[in-house]
Short mmCIF file of C-alpha atoms in Angstrom, two decimals:
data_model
loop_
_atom_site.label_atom_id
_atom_site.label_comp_id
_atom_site.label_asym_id
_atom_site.label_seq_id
_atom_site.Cartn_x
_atom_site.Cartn_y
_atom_site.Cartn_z
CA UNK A 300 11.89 38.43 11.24
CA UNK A 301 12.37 34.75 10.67
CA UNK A 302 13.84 34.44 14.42
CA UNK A 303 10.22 35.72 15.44
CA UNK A 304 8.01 33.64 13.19
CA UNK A 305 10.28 30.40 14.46
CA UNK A 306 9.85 31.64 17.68
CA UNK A 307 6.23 32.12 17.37
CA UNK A 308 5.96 27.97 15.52
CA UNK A 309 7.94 26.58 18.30
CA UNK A 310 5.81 28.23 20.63
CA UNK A 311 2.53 27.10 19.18
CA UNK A 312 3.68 23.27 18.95
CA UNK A 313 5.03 23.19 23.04
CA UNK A 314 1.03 24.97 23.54
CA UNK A 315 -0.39 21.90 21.62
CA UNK A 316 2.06 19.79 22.73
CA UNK A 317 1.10 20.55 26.36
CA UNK A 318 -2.70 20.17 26.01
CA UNK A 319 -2.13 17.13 24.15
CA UNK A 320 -0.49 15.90 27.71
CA UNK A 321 -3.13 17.34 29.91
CA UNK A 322 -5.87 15.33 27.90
CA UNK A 323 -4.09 12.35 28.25
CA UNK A 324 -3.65 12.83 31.71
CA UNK A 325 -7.29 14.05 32.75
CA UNK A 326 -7.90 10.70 30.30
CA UNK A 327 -6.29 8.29 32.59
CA UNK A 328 -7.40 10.48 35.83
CA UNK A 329 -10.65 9.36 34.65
CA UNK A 330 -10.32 5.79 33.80
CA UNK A 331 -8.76 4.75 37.32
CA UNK A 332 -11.24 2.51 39.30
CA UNK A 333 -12.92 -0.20 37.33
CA UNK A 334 -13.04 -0.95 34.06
CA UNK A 335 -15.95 0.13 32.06
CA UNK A 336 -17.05 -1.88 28.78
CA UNK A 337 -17.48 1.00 25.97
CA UNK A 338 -19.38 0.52 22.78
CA UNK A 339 -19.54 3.37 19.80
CA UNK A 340 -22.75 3.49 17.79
CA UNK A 341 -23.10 5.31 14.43
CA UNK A 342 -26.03 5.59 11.42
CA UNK A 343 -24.51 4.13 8.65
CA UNK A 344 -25.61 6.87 5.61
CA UNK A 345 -26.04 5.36 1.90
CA UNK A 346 -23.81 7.76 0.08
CA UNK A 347 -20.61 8.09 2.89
CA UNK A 348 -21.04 4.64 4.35
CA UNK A 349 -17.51 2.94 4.13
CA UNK A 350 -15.73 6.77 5.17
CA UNK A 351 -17.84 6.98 8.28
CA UNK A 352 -16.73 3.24 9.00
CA UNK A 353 -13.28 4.51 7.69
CA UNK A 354 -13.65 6.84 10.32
CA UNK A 355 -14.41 5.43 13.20
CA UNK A 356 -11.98 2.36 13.14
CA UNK A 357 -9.25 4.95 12.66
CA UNK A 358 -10.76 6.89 15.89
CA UNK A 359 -10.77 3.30 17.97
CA UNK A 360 -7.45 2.02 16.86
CA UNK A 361 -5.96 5.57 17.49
CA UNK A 362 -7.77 6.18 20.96
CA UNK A 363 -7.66 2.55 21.71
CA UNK A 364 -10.14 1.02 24.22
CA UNK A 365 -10.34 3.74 26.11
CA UNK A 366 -12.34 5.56 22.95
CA UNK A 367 -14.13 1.79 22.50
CA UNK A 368 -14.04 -1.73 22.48
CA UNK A 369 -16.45 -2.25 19.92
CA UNK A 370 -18.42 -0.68 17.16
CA UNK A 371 -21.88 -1.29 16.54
CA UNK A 372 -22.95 0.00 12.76
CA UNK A 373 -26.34 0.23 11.94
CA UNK A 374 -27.46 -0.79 8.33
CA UNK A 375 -30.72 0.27 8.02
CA UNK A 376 -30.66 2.94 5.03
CA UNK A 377 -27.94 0.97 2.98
CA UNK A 378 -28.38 -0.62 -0.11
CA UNK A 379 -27.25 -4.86 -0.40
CA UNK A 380 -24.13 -3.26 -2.89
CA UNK A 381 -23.06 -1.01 -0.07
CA UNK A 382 -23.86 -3.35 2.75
CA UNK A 383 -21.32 -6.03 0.81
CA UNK A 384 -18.65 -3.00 0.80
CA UNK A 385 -18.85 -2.16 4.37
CA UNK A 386 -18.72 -5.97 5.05
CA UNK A 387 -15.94 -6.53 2.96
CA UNK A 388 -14.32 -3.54 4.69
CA UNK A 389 -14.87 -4.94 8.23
CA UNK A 390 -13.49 -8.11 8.14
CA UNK A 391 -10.48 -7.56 9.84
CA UNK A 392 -12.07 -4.77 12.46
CA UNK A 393 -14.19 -4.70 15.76
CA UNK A 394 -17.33 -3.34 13.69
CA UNK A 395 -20.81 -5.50 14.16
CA UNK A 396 -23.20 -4.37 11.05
CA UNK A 397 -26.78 -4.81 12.66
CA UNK A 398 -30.19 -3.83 11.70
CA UNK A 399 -31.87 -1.04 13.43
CA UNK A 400 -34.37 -3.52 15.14
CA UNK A 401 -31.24 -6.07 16.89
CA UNK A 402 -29.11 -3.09 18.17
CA UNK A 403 -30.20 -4.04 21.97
CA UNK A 404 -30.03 -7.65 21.26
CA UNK A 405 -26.06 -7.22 20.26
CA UNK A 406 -25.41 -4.34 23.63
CA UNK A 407 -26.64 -7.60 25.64
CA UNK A 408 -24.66 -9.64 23.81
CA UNK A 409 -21.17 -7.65 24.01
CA UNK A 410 -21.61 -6.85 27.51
#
């Protein structure tokens, strides 16, 4: 019995192990040929504002530039408390806090 369910583990983490592969291979199938600049946009909301941010630098440090080079956070809905937390969050990070209204002025900007 414990010979099948150890069985049965391994054979779940080679599966997983194996698609993990074939992402990262249809990954770099598809970056070949020029570079492309990438950007990552997300809504900052009031109550979740610093886990989204959180979040997403985990996602780009993981991934690394292939996931994005830079991430634009927009600050409409937040109040001046939270919008000093996220800052003092992403001091240290790729993350540009922007108003809803200068969005295309920083996409122009970065690339």
């Amino acid at each position: 019995m414990i010979k099948t369910v150890l069985t049965i583990i391994v054979i779940l983490f080679a599966v997983l192990g194996l698609s993990e592969f074939l992402h990262s291979l249809r990954l770099a199938c598809f970056s070949l040929g020029p570079k492309r600049k990438t950007a990552t946009v997300i809504v900052l909301d009031e109550d979740r504002a610093v886990e989204q941010l959180s979040y997403v630098i985990s996602q780009s440090c993981w991934f690394g530039p292939q996931y994005s080079e830079c991430i634009i956070a927009v600050t409409d809905s937040l109040s001046e408390e939270t919008l000093r937390d996220c800052r003092e969050y992403t001091k240290t990070s790729n993350v540009i806090l922007v108003p809803n209204e200068y969005i295309s002025n920083v996409i122009n900007a970065v690339f």
